[in-house]
Coordinates of N, CA and C in Angstrom, one line a residue:
M30 N 102.2 -5.0 127.7 CA 101.0 -5.8 127.6 C 99.8 -4.8 127.4
T31 N 98.8 -5.3 126.8 CA 97.6 -4.5 126.6 C 96.6 -4.9 127.6
S32 N 95.8 -4.0 127.9 CA 94.8 -4.3 128.9 C 93.6 -4.9 128.1
N33 N 92.6 -5.4 128.8 CA 91.5 -6.1 128.2 C 90.6 -5.1 127.4
D34 N 90.7 -3.8 127.7 CA 89.9 -2.9 127.0 C 90.7 -2.2 125.9
N35 N 91.7 -2.8 125.3 CA 92.6 -2.4 124.2 C 93.3 -1.1 124.4
Y36 N 93.7 -0.8 125.6 CA 94.5 0.4 125.8 C 96.0 -0.1 125.9
V37 N 96.9 0.8 125.5 CA 98.3 0.6 125.6 C 98.8 1.0 127.0
T38 N 99.4 0.1 127.6 CA 100.0 0.4 129.0 C 101.3 1.1 128.8
I39 N 101.7 1.8 129.9 CA 102.9 2.5 129.9 C 104.1 1.6 129.6
E40 N 104.1 0.4 130.1 CA 105.2 -0.5 129.9 C 105.4 -0.9 128.4
I41 N 104.3 -1.1 127.8 CA 104.3 -1.4 126.4 C 104.8 -0.2 125.6
F42 N 104.3 0.9 125.9 CA 104.7 2.2 125.2 C 106.2 2.4 125.4
N43 N 106.7 2.2 126.6 CA 108.1 2.4 126.9 C 109.0 1.4 126.2
Q44 N 108.5 0.2 126.1 CA 109.2 -0.9 125.4 C 109.2 -0.6 123.9
G45 N 108.1 -0.1 123.3 CA 108.1 0.3 121.9 C 109.1 1.5 121.6
I46 N 109.1 2.5 122.5 CA 110.0 3.6 122.4 C 111.5 3.1 122.4
Q47 N 111.8 2.2 123.3 CA 113.1 1.6 123.5 C 113.5 0.9 122.2
E48 N 112.6 0.1 121.6 CA 112.9 -0.6 120.3 C 113.2 0.4 119.2
I49 N 112.4 1.5 119.2 CA 112.7 2.5 118.2 C 114.0 3.2 118.4
K50 N 114.4 3.5 119.6 CA 115.7 4.1 119.9 C 116.8 3.1 119.5
N51 N 116.6 1.8 119.7 CA 117.7 0.8 119.3 C 117.8 0.8 117.8
E52 N 116.7 0.8 117.1 CA 116.7 0.9 115.6 C 117.5 2.1 115.1
I53 N 117.2 3.3 115.8 CA 117.8 4.5 115.4 C 119.3 4.4 115.6
S54 N 119.7 3.9 116.8 CA 121.1 3.7 117.1 C 121.8 2.8 116.1
N55 N 121.1 1.7 115.7 CA 121.7 0.8 114.7 C 121.8 1.5 113.3
L56 N 120.9 2.3 113.0 CA 120.9 3.1 111.7 C 122.1 4.1 111.8
H57 N 122.3 4.8 112.9 CA 123.4 5.7 113.0 C 124.7 5.0 112.9
S58 N 124.9 3.8 113.4 CA 126.2 3.1 113.3 C 126.4 2.6 111.8
E59 N 125.3 2.2 111.2 CA 125.4 1.8 109.8 C 125.7 3.0 108.9
I60 N 125.2 4.2 109.2 CA 125.5 5.4 108.4 C 126.9 5.8 108.6
K61 N 127.5 5.6 109.8 CA 128.9 5.9 110.0 C 129.8 5.0 109.2
D62 N 129.4 3.7 109.2 CA 130.2 2.7 108.4 C 130.1 3.0 106.9
V63 N 129.0 3.4 106.4 CA 128.9 3.8 105.0 C 129.7 5.0 104.7
K64 N 129.7 6.0 105.6 CA 130.5 7.2 105.4 C 132.0 6.9 105.3
Y65 N 132.4 6.0 106.3 CA 133.8 5.6 106.3 C 134.2 4.9 105.0
E66 N 133.4 4.0 104.6 CA 133.7 3.2 103.3 C 133.7 4.2 102.1
N67 N 132.8 5.2 102.2 CA 132.7 6.2 101.1 C 134.0 7.0 101.0
R68 N 134.5 7.4 102.2 CA 135.8 8.1 102.2 C 137.0 7.2 101.7
L69 N 137.0 6.0 102.1 CA 138.0 5.1 101.7 C 138.0 4.9 100.1
N70 N 136.8 4.7 99.6 CA 136.6 4.5 98.2 C 137.0 5.8 97.4
S71 N 136.7 6.9 98.0 CA 137.0 8.2 97.4 C 138.6 8.4 97.3
A72 N 139.2 8.0 98.4 CA 140.7 8.1 98.4 C 141.3 7.1 97.4
K73 N 140.7 5.9 97.3 CA 141.3 5.0 96.3 C 141.0 5.5 94.9
I74 N 139.9 6.1 94.6 CA 139.6 6.6 93.3 C 140.6 7.7 93.0
D75 N 140.9 8.6 93.9 CA 141.8 9.7 93.7 C 143.2 9.2 93.4
W76 N 143.6 8.2 94.2 CA 144.9 7.6 93.9 C 145.0 7.0 92.5
L77 N 143.9 6.3 92.1 CA 143.9 5.7 90.8 C 143.9 6.7 89.7
Q78 N 143.2 7.8 89.9 CA 143.2 8.9 88.9 C 144.6 9.4 88.7
H79 N 145.3 9.7 89.9 CA 146.6 10.3 89.8 C 147.6 9.3 89.1
S80 N 147.5 8.0 89.4 CA 148.3 7.0 88.8 C 148.1 7.0 87.3
I81 N 146.9 7.0 86.9 CA 146.6 7.0 85.4 C 147.2 8.3 84.8
Y82 N 147.0 9.4 85.4 CA 147.5 10.7 84.8 C 149.0 10.6 84.7
W83 N 149.7 10.1 85.8 CA 151.2 10.0 85.7 C 151.6 9.0 84.6
G84 N 150.8 7.9 84.5 CA 151.1 7.0 83.4 C 151.0 7.6 82.0
F85 N 149.9 8.4 81.8 CA 149.8 9.1 80.5 C 151.0 10.1 80.3
A86 N 151.4 10.7 81.4 CA 152.5 11.7 81.3 C 153.8 11.0 80.9
V87 N 154.1 9.9 81.5 CA 155.3 9.1 81.2 C 155.2 8.6 79.7
I88 N 154.1 8.1 79.3 CA 153.9 7.6 77.9 C 154.1 8.8 77.0
A89 N 153.6 10.0 77.3 CA 153.8 11.1 76.4 C 155.2 11.5 76.3
F90 N 156.0 11.5 77.4 CA 157.4 11.8 77.4 C 158.2 10.8 76.5
V91 N 157.8 9.5 76.7 CA 158.5 8.5 75.9 C 158.2 8.7 74.4
V92 N 157.0 8.9 74.1 CA 156.6 9.1 72.7 C 157.3 10.3 72.1
A93 N 157.3 11.4 72.9 CA 158.0 12.6 72.4 C 159.5 12.4 72.2
Y94 N 160.1 11.7 73.1 CA 161.5 11.5 73.0 C 161.8 10.6 71.8
V95 N 161.1 9.6 71.6 CA 161.3 8.7 70.5 C 161.1 9.4 69.2
S96 N 160.0 10.2 69.1 CA 159.7 10.8 67.8 C 160.6 12.0 67.5
L97 N 161.2 12.6 68.5 CA 162.0 13.8 68.3 C 163.5 13.6 68.1
R98 N 163.9 12.4 68.6 CA 165.4 12.2 68.5 C 165.7 11.8 67.0
P99 N 166.9 12.1 66.6 CA 167.2 11.8 65.2 C 167.4 10.3 65.0
S100 N 167.2 9.8 63.8 CA 167.4 8.4 63.6 C 168.9 8.1 63.5
R101 N 169.2 6.8 63.4 CA 170.7 6.5 63.3 C 171.3 6.9 62.0
K102 N 170.4 6.9 60.9 CA 170.9 7.3 59.6 C 171.3 8.8 59.7
E103 N 170.3 9.6 60.3 CA 170.6 11.0 60.4 C 171.8 11.3 61.2
K104 N 172.0 10.5 62.3 CA 173.2 10.7 63.1 C 174.5 10.5 62.4
S105 N 174.5 9.4 61.6 CA 175.7 9.1 60.8 C 176.0 10.1 59.7
E106 N 174.9 10.7 59.1 CA 175.1 11.7 58.1 C 175.6 13.0 58.8
K107 N 175.1 13.3 60.0 CA 175.5 14.5 60.7 C 177.0 14.4 61.2
Q108 N 177.4 13.2 61.4 CA 178.7 13.0 62.0 C 179.9 13.1 61.0
K109 N 179.5 13.3 59.7 CA 180.6 13.4 58.7 C 181.2 14.8 58.7
F110 N 182.2 15.0 59.6 CA 182.8 16.3 59.7 C 183.9 16.4 58.7
T111 N 184.2 17.7 58.4 CA 185.3 17.9 57.5 C 186.6 17.9 58.3
T112 N 187.6 17.2 57.8 CA 188.9 17.1 58.5 C 189.8 18.2 58.2
A113 N 190.8 18.4 58.9 CA 191.8 19.5 58.7 C 192.4 19.4 57.3
E114 N 192.7 18.1 56.9 CA 193.3 17.9 55.6 C 192.4 18.3 54.5
Q115 N 191.1 18.0 54.7 CA 190.1 18.4 53.7 C 190.0 19.9 53.6
V116 N 190.0 20.6 54.7 CA 190.0 22.0 54.7 C 191.2 22.6 54.0
Q117 N 192.4 22.1 54.3 CA 193.6 22.5 53.7 C 193.6 22.3 52.2
E118 N 193.0 21.2 51.7 CA 192.9 20.9 50.3 C 192.0 21.9 49.6
I119 N 190.9 22.2 50.3 CA 189.9 23.2 49.7 C 190.5 24.6 49.6
V120 N 191.3 25.0 50.6 CA 191.9 26.3 50.6 C 193.0 26.3 49.5
D121 N 193.8 25.2 49.4 CA 194.8 25.2 48.3 C 194.2 25.3 46.9
N122 N 193.2 24.6 46.7 CA 192.5 24.6 45.4 C 192.0 26.0 45.1
A123 N 191.4 26.7 46.1 CA 190.9 28.0 45.9 C 192.0 29.0 45.6
I124 N 193.1 28.9 46.3 CA 194.3 29.7 46.0 C 194.8 29.5 44.6
T125 N 194.9 28.2 44.2 CA 195.5 27.9 42.9 C 194.6 28.5 41.8
R126 N 193.2 28.3 42.0 CA 192.3 28.9 41.0 C 192.4 30.4 41.0
A127 N 192.6 31.0 42.1 CA 192.7 32.5 42.2 C 193.9 33.0 41.4
F128 N 195.1 32.3 41.6 CA 196.3 32.7 40.9 C 196.2 32.4 39.4
A129 N 195.5 31.3 39.1 CA 195.3 31.0 37.7 C 194.4 32.1 37.0
N130 N 193.4 32.5 37.7 CA 192.5 33.6 37.2 C 193.3 34.9 37.2
L131 N 194.2 35.1 38.1 CA 195.0 36.4 38.2 C 195.9 36.5 37.0
G132 N 196.5 35.3 36.6 CA 197.4 35.2 35.4 C 196.6 35.5 34.1
K133 N 195.4 35.1 34.1 CA 194.6 35.3 32.9 C 194.2 36.8 32.7
L134 N 194.1 37.5 33.8 CA 193.7 38.9 33.8 C 194.8 39.8 33.3
S135 N 196.1 39.4 33.6 CA 197.2 40.3 33.2 C 197.7 40.2 31.8

C-alpha cells in the first residue's frame, strides 16, 4: 500500500520484488524448455541429414551397378566360347596348310 504522502511502503516494495522474482523464475523455466526443444530439433535434423546422405549413397551404388554391368547382349556375345572340337578343327586346318606349303617349297 502507498501512504497518503505518495511514499512506497516496505510491504509494497517487497511485494514488487517478489513479483519480479516470480517473473524471472518463469523466464528461467521457459528458457530451459526452449533449450530442450532446441536440442531435440537439432538431433532430429542430424538424423534427417544422415538418412538423406545414406539415401544418396544407396542411389549412387545402384546407378553405378546398373551402368557398369554388361548388358544381356554383351553377356551373350561374351559367352560364345570356342569348343574343343572347334580348336581341333583349327589346328588340323593349320597343319594341312603347313604341309601343303611344305610340298610347294620342295
